[in-house]
mmCIF file of C-alpha atoms in Angstrom:
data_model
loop_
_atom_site.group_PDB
_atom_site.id
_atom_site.type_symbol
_atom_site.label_atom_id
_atom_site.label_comp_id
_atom_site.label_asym_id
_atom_site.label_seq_id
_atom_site.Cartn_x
_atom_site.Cartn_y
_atom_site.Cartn_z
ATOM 1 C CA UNK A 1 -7.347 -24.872 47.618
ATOM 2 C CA UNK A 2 -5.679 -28.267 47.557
ATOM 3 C CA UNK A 3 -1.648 -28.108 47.683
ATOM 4 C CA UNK A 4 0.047 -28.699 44.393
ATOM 5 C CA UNK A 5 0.560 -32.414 43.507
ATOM 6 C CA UNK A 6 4.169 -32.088 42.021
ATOM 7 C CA UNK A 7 4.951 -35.950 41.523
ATOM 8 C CA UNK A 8 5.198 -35.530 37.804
ATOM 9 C CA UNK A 9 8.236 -37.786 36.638
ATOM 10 C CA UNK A 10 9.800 -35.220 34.625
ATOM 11 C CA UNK A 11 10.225 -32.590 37.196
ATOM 12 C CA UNK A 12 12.979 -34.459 39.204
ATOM 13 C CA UNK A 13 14.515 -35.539 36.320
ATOM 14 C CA UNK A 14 15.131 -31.913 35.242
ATOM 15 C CA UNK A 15 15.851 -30.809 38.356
ATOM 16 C CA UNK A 16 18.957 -33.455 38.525
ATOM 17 C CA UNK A 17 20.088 -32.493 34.912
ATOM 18 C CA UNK A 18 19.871 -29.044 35.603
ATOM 19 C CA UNK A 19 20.929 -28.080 38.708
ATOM 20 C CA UNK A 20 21.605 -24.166 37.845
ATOM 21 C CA UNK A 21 18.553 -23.757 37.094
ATOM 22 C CA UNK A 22 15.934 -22.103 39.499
ATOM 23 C CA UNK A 23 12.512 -24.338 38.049
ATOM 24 C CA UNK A 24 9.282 -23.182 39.314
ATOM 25 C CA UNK A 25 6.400 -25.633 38.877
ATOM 26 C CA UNK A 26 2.374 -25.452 39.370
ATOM 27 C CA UNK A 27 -0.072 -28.613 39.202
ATOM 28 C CA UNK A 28 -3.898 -28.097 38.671
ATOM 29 C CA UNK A 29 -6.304 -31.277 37.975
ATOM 30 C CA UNK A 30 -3.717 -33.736 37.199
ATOM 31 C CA UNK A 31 -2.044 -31.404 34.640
ATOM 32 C CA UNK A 32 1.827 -30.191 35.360
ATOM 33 C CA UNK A 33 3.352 -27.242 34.311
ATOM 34 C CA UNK A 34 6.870 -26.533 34.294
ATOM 35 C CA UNK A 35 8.468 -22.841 34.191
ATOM 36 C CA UNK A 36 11.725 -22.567 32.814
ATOM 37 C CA UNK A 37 13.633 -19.563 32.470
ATOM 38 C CA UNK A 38 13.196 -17.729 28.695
ATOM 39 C CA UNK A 39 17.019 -17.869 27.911
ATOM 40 C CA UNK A 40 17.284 -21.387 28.723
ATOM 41 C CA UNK A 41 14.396 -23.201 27.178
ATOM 42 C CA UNK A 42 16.029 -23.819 24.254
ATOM 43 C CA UNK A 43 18.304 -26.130 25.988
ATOM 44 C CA UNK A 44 15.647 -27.470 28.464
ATOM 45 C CA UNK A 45 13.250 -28.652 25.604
ATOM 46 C CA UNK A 46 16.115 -30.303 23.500
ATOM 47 C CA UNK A 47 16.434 -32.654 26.784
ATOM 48 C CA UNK A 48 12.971 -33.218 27.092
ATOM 49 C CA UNK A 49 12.840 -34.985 23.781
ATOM 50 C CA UNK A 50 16.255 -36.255 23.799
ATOM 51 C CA UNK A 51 16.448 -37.615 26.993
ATOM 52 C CA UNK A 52 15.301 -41.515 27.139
ATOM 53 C CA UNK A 53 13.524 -40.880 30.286
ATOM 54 C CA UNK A 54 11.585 -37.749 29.023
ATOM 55 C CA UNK A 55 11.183 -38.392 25.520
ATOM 56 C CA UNK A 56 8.087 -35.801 24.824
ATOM 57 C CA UNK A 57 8.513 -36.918 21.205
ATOM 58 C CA UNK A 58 4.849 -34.660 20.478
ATOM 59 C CA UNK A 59 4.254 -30.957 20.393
ATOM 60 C CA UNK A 60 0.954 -30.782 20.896
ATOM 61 C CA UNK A 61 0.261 -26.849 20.723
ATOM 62 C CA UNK A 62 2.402 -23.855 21.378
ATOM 63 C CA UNK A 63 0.150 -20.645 22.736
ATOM 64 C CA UNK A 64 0.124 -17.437 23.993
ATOM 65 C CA UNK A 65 -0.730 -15.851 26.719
ATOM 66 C CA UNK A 66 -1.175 -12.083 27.601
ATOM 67 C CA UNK A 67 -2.074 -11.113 31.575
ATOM 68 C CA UNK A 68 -2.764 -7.939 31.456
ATOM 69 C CA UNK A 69 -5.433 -7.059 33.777
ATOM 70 C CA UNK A 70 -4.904 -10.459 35.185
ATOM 71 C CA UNK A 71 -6.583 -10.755 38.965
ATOM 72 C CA UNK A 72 -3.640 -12.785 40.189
ATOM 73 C CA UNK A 73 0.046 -11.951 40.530
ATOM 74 C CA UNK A 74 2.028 -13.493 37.395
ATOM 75 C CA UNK A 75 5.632 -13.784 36.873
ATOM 76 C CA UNK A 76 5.410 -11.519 33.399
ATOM 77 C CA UNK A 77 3.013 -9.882 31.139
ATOM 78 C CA UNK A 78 2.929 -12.194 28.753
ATOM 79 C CA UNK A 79 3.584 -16.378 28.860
ATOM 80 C CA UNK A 80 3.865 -19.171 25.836
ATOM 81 C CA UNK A 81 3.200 -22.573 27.083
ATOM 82 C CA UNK A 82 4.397 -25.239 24.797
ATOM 83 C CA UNK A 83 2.549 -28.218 25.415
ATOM 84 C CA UNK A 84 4.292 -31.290 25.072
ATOM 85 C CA UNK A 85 2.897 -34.945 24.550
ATOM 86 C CA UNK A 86 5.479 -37.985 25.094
ATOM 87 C CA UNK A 87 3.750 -41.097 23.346
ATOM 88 C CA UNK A 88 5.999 -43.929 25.106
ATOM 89 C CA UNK A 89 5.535 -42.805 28.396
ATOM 90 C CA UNK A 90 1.647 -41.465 28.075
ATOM 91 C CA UNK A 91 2.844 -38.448 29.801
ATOM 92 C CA UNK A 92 1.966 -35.083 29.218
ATOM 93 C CA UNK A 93 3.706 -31.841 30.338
ATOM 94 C CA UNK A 94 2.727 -27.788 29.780
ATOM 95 C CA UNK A 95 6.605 -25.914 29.097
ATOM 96 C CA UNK A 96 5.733 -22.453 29.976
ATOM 97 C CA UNK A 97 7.983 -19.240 29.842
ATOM 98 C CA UNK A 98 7.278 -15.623 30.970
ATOM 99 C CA UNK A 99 8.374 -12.577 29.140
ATOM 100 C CA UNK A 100 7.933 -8.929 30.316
ATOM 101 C CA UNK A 101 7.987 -6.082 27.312
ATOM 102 C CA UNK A 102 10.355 -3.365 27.311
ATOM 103 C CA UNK A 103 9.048 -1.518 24.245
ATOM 104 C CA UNK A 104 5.153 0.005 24.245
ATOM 105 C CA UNK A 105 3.084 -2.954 23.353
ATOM 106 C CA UNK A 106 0.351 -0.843 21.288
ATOM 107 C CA UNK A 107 2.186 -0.900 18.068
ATOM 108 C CA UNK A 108 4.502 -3.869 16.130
ATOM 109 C CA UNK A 109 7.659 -2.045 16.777
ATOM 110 C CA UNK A 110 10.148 -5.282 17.351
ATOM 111 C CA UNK A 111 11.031 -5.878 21.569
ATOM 112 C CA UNK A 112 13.955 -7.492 22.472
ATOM 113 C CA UNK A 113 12.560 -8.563 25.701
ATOM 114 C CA UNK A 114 9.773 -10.743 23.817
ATOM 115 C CA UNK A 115 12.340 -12.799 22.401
ATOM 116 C CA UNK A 116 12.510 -16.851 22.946
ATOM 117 C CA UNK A 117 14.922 -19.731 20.824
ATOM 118 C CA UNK A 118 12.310 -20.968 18.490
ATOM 119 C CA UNK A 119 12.441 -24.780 18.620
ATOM 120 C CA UNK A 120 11.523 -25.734 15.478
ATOM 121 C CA UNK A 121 14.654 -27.369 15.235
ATOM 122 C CA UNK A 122 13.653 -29.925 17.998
ATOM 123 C CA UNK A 123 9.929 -30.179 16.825
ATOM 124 C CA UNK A 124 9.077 -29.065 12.910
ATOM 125 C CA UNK A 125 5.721 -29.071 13.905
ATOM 126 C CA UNK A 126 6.232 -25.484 15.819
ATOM 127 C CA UNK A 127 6.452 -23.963 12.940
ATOM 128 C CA UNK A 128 2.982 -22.691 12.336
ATOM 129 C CA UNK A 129 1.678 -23.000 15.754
ATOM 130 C CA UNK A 130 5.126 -19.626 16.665
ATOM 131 C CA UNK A 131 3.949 -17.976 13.795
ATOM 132 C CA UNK A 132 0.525 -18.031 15.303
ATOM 133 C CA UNK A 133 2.094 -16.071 18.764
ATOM 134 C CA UNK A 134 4.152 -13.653 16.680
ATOM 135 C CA UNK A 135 1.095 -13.087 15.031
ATOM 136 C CA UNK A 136 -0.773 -12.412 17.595
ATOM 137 C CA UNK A 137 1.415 -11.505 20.291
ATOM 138 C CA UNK A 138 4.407 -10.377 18.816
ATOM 139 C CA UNK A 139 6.571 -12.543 20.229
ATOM 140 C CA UNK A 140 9.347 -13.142 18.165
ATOM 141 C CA UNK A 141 11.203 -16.168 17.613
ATOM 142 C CA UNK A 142 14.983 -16.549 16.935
ATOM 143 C CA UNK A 143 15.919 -18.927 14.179
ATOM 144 C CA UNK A 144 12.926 -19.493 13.117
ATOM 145 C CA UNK A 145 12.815 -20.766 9.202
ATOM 146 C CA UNK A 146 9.856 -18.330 8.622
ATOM 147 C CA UNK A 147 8.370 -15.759 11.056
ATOM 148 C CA UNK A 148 5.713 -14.205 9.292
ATOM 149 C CA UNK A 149 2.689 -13.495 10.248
ATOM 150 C CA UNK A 150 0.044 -16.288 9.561
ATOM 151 C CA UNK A 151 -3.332 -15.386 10.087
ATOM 152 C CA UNK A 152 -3.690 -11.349 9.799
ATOM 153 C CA UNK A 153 -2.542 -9.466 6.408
ATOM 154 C CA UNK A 154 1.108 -8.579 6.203
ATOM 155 C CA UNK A 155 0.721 -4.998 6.997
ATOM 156 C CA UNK A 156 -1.481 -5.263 9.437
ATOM 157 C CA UNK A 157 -0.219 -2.555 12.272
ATOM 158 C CA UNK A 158 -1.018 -4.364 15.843
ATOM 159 C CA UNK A 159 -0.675 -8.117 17.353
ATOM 160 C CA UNK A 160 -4.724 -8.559 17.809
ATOM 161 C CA UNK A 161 -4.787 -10.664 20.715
ATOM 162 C CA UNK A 162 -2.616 -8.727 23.487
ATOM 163 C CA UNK A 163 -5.018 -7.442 25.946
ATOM 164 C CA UNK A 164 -4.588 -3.654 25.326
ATOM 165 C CA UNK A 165 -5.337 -3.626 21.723
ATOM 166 C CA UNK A 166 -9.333 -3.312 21.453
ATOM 167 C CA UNK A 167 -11.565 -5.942 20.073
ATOM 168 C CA UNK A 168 -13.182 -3.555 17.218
ATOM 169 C CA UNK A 169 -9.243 -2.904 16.100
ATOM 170 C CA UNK A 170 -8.172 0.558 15.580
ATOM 171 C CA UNK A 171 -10.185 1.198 12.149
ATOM 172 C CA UNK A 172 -8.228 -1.609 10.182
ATOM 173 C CA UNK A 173 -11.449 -2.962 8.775
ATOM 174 C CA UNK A 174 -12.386 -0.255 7.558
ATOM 175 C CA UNK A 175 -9.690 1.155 5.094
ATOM 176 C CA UNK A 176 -10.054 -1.030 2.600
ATOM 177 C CA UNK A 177 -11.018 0.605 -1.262
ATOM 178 C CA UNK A 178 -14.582 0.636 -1.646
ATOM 179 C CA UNK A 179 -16.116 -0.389 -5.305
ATOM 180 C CA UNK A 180 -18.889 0.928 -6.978
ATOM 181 C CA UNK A 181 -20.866 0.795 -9.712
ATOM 182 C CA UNK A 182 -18.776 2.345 -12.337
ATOM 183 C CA UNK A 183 -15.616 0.762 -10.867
ATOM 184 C CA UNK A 184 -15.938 -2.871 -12.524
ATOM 185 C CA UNK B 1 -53.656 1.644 -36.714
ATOM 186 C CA UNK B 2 -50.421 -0.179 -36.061
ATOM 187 C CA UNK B 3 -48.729 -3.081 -36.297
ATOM 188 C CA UNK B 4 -50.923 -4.989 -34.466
ATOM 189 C CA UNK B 5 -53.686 -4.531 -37.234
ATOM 190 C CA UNK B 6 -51.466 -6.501 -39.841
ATOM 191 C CA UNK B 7 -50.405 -9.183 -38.023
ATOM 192 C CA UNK B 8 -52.450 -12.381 -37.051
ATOM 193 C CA UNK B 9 -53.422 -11.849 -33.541
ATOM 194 C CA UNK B 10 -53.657 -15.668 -32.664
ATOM 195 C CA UNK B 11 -49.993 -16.246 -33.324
ATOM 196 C CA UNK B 12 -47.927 -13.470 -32.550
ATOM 197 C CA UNK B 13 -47.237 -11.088 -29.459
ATOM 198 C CA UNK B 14 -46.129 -8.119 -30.212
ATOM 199 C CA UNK B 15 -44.218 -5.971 -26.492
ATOM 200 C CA UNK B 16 -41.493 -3.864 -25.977
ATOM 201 C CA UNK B 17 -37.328 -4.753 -27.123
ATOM 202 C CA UNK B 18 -36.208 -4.103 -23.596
ATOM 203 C CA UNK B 19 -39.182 -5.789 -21.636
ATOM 204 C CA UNK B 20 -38.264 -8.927 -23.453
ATOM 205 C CA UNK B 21 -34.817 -8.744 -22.531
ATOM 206 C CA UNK B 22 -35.487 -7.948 -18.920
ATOM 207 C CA UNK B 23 -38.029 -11.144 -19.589
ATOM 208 C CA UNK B 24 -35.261 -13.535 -20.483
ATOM 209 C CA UNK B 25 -32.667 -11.982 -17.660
ATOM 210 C CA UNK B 26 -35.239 -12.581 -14.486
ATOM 211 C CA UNK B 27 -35.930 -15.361 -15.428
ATOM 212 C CA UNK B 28 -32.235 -16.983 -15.630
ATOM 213 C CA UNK B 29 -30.464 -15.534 -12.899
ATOM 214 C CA UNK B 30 -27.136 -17.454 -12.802
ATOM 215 C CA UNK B 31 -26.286 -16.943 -8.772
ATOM 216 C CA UNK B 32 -22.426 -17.073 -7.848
ATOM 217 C CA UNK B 33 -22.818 -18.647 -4.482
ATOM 218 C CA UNK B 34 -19.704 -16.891 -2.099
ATOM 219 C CA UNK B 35 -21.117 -18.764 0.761
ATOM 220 C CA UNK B 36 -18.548 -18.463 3.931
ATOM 221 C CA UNK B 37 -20.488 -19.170 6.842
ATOM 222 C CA UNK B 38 -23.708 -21.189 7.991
ATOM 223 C CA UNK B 39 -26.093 -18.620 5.568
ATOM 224 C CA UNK B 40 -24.309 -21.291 2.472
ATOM 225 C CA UNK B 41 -25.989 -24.288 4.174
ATOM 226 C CA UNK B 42 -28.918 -22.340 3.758
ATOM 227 C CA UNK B 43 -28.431 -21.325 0.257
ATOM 228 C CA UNK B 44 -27.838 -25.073 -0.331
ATOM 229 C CA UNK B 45 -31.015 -26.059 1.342
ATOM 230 C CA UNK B 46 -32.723 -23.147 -1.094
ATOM 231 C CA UNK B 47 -31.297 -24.783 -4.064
ATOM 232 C CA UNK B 48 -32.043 -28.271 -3.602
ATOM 233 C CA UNK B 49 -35.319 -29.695 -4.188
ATOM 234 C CA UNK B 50 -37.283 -28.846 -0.997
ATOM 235 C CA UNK B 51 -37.183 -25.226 -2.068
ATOM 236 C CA UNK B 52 -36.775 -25.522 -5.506
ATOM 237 C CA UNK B 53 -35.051 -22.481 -6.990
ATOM 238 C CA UNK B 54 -35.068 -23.711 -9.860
ATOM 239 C CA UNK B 55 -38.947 -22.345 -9.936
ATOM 240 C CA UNK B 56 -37.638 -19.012 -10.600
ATOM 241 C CA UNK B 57 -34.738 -19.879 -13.418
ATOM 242 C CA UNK B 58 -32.263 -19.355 -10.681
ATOM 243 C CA UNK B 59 -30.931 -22.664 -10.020
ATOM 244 C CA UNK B 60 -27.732 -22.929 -12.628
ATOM 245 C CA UNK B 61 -25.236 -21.692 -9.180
ATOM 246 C CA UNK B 62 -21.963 -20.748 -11.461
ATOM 247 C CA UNK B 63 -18.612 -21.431 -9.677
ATOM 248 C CA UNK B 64 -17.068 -19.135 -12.237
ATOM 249 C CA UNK B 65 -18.172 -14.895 -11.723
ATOM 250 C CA UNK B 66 -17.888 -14.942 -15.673
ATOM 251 C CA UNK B 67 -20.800 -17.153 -16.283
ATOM 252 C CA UNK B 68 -23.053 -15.933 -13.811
ATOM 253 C CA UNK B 69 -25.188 -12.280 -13.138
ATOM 254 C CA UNK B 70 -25.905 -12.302 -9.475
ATOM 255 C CA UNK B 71 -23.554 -12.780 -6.755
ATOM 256 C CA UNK B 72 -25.017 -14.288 -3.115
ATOM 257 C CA UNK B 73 -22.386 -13.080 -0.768
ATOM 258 C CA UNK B 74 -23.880 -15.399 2.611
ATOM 259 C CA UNK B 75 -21.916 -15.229 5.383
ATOM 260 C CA UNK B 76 -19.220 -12.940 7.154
ATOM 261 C CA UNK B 77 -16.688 -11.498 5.029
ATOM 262 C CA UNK B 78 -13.101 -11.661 6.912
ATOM 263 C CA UNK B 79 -11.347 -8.269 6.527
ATOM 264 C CA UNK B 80 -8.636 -10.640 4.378
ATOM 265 C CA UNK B 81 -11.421 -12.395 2.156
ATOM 266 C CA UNK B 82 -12.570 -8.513 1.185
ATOM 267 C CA UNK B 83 -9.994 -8.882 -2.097
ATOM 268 C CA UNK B 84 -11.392 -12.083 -3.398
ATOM 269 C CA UNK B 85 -14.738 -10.959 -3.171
ATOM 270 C CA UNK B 86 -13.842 -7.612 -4.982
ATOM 271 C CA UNK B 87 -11.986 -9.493 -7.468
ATOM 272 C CA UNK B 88 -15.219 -12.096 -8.231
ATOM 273 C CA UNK B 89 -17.440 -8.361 -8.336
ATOM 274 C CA UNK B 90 -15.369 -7.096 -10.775
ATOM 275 C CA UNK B 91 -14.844 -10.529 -12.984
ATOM 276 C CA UNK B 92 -18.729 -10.494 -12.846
ATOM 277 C CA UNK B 93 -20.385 -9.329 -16.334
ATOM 278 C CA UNK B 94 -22.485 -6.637 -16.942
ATOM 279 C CA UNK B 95 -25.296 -6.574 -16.097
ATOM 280 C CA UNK B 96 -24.867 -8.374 -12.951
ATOM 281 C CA UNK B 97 -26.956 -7.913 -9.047
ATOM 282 C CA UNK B 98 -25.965 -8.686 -5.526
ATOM 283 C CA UNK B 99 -27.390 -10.082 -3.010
ATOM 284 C CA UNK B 100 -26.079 -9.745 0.647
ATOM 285 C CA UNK B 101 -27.795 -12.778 2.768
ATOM 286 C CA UNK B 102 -27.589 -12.625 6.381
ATOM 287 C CA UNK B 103 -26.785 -10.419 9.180
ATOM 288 C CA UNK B 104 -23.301 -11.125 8.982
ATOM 289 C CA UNK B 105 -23.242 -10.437 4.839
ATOM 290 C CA UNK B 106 -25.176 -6.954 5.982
ATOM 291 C CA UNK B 107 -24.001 -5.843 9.442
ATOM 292 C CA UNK B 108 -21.240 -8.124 10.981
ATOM 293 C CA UNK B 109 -23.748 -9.782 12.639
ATOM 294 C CA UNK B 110 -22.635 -10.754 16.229
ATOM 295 C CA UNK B 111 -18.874 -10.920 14.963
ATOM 296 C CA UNK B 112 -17.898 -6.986 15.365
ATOM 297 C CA UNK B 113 -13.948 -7.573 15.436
ATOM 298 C CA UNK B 114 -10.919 -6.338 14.322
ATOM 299 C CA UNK B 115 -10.746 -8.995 11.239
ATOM 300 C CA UNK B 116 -14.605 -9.227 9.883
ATOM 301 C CA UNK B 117 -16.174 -6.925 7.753
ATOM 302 C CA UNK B 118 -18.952 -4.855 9.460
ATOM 303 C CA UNK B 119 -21.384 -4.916 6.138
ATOM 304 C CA UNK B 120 -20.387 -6.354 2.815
ATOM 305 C CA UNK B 121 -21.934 -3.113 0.939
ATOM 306 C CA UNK B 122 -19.235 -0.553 2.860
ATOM 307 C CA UNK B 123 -16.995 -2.114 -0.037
ATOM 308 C CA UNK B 124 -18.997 -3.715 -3.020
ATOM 309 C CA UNK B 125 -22.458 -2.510 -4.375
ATOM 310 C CA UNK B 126 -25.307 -4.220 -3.060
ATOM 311 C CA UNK B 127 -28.794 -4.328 -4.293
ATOM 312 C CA UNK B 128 -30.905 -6.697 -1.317
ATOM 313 C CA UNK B 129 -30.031 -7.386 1.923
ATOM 314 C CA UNK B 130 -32.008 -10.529 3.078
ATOM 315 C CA UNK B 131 -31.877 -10.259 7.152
ATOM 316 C CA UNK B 132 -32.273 -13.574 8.952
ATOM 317 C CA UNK B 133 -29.295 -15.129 11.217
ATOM 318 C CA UNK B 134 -29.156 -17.718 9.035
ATOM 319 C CA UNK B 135 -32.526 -16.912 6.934
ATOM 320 C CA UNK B 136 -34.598 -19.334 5.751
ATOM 321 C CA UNK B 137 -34.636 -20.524 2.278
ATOM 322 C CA UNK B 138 -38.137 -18.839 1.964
ATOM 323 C CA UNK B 139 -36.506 -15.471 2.563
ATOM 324 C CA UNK B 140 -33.535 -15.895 0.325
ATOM 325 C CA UNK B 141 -36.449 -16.635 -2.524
ATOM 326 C CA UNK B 142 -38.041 -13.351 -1.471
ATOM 327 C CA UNK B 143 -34.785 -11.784 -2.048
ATOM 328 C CA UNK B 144 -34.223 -13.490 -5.210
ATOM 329 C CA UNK B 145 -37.672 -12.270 -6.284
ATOM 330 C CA UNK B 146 -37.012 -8.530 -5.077
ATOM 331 C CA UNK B 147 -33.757 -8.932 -7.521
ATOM 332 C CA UNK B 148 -35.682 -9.891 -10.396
ATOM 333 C CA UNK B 149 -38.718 -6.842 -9.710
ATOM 334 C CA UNK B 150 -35.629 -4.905 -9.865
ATOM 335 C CA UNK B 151 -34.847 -6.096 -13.111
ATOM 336 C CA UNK B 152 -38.052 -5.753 -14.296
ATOM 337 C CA UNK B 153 -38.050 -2.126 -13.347
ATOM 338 C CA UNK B 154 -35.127 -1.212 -15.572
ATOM 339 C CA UNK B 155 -33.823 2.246 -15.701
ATOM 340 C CA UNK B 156 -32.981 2.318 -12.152
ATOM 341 C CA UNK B 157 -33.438 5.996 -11.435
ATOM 342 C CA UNK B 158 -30.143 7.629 -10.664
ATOM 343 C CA UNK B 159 -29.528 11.178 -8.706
ATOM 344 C CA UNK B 160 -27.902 14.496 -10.149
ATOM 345 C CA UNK B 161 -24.942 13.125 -8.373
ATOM 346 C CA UNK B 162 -24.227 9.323 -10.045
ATOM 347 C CA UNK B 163 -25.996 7.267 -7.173
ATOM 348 C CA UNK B 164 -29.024 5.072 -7.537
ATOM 349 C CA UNK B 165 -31.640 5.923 -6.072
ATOM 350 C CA UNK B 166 -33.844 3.489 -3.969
ATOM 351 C CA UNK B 167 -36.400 1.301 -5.450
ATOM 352 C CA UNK B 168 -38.679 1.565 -2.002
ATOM 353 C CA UNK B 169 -39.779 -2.435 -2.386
ATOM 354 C CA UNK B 170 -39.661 -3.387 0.748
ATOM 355 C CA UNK B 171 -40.979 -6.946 1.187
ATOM 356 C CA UNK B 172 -44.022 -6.665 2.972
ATOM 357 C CA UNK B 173 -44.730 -9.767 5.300
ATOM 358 C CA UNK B 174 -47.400 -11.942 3.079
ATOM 359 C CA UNK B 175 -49.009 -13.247 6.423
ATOM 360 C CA UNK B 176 -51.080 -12.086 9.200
ATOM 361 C CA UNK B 177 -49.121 -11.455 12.362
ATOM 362 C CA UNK B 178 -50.429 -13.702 14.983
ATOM 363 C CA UNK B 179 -51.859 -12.262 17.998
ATOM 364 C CA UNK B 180 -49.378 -11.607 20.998
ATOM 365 C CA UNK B 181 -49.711 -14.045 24.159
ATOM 366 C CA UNK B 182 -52.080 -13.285 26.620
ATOM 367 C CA UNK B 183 -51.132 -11.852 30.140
ATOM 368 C CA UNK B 184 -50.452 -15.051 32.448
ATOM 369 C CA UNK B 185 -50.385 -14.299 36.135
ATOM 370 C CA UNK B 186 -49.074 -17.483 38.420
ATOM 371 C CA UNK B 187 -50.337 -18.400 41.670
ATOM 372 C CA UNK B 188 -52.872 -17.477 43.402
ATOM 373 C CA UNK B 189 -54.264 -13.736 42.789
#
């Protein structure tokens, strides 16, 4: 396997402007991806789009990631890249963060280790896309305007896409009140 | 000996209240399409002029569940569309028929998740299931015509117990099954 290419711009500018932080970085087919620590990436994405020489004025997509079972070693369980676009420069650059649970991840019972800053503050456009990964993840997202869930029902007792929850749920589909006949 | 003896015979037909009715219902079934999925395209296709379904007085497709009397539920049913589709059931008017078109509409189909209804008639009523994955618009006119022999038979017969009981019509394939492909050995035997 070919040695990561880490020429990207951005990384030695971040590395200069923060120089307590420990950045890790991987490279794979051109595409960059920075890992920042979780309790700092508020501040770390504010200077990507403030800084002149960044300027990632685009989120593109915010996901999650769950690696349970994963073949590979991985810094956490689970992982939200935030993938940022930066139209003057044509650059693009994956944000990604790594979170470890401390609570059993089988239920929706709120962790404070799955915690990040939200940043819709620095992009509005993350509003929907965090809801998504709470939704399906449970991560939560400080000071975010709305964190509800946007895709499953409100009561809906599991984050669907974490790796331990089965496909077929656990019976949600099928409590539901059944009509017949007589009923309408 | 009846009434048939004092009436002109040349003019006048003379049947039952109820098979007239049932006459007039068959005949203008007023579908409520809840298409969802790729089974709609084919309820389109059914509708336009290709298929014609307007040769069985089912072509007026209502967008409102209180003007029409047989709801087409084609396509998968997400676990959080189950409500609205209750809801349309119950704003439907008596007398009123279902149709569930597809394997998705019936079964799932492939999708067997967490957040898709595994079988539309776990939750509403449903009176034919038209298989297919998405079935063509011939088969959706089958079902259309199994809804209206249902109508014709009336009376559905009901158990002790409240439940209907099954009307055993089938569709029976209207063609002869071709004959399997031969046996083809390659190379040299």
């Amino acid at each position: 396997m070919a040695k990561a290419n880490l020429d990207h711009p951005t990384l030695a500018l971040v590395k200069v402007a923060f120089t307590d932080i420990k950045f890790k970085a991987t490279e794979f087919r051109g595409q960059t991806t920075l890992i920042v620590p979780a309790e700092r990436l508020h501040t770390v994405m504010r200077y990507l789009r403030d800084d002149p020489e960044c300027d990632y004025n685009f989120l593109s997509d915010v996901v999650g990631i769950d690696y349970l079972g994963y073949p590979a070693k991985t810094l956490g369980r689970f992982a939200i890249v935030y993938l940022l676009i930066s139209y003057e420069h044509g650059r693009r650059l994956a944000v990604k963060v790594f979170l470890d649970p401390t609570v059993d991840t089988s239920g929706i019972e709120p962790d404070p280790a799955l915690e990040v800053d939200s940043v819709t503050d620095i992009w509005p456009g993350a509003e929907w896309p965090e809801r998504e990964v709470y939704d399906m993840f449970g991560i939560r997202f400080r000071n975010h305007p709305d964190l509800r869930r946007i895709l499953m029902w409100k009561d809906y007792p599991a984050h669907p896409l974490r790796k331990d929850y089965p496909l077929r749920g656990r019976g949600e589909r099928e409590t539901y009140r059944v009509l017949d006949r007589d009923a309408s | 000996m009846g009434l048939e003896t004092a009436i002109p015979t040349d003019s006048v037909l003379t049947t039952q209240l109820n098979r007239i009715i049932n006459w007039a219902r068959r005949s203008s079934l007023w579908p409520m399409p809840f298409a969802t999925a790729c089974c709609g395209i084919e309820l389109m296709s059914t509708a336009s002029s290709r298929y014609d379904l307007a040769r069985f007085g089912a072509e007026v497709m209502r967008f409102s569940p209180r003007q029409s009397d047989l709801l087409i539920v084609a396509g998968r049913v997400a676990v959080k569309m189950l409500p609205v589709l209750q809801r349309i059931y119950m704003q439907m008017c008596e007398p009123k028929w279902v149709i569930s078109m597809g394997a998705c509409a019936s079964t799932g189909g492939v999708f067997d998740t967490y957040a898709v209804v595994q079988g539309v008639d776990q939750f509403i009523p449903v009176d034919v299931y038209v298989p297919g994955c998405p079935p063509r618009p011939e088969m959706l006119l089958e079902g259309i015509m199994a809804v209206q022999r249902i109508i014709d038979e009336e009376n559905i017969p009901y158990d002790g117990e409240g439940h209907r009981l099954p009307l055993e019509i089938a569709l029976q394939p209207n063609y002869e099954p071709r004959p399997q492909p031969a046996e083809v050995s390659i190379g040299a035997t």
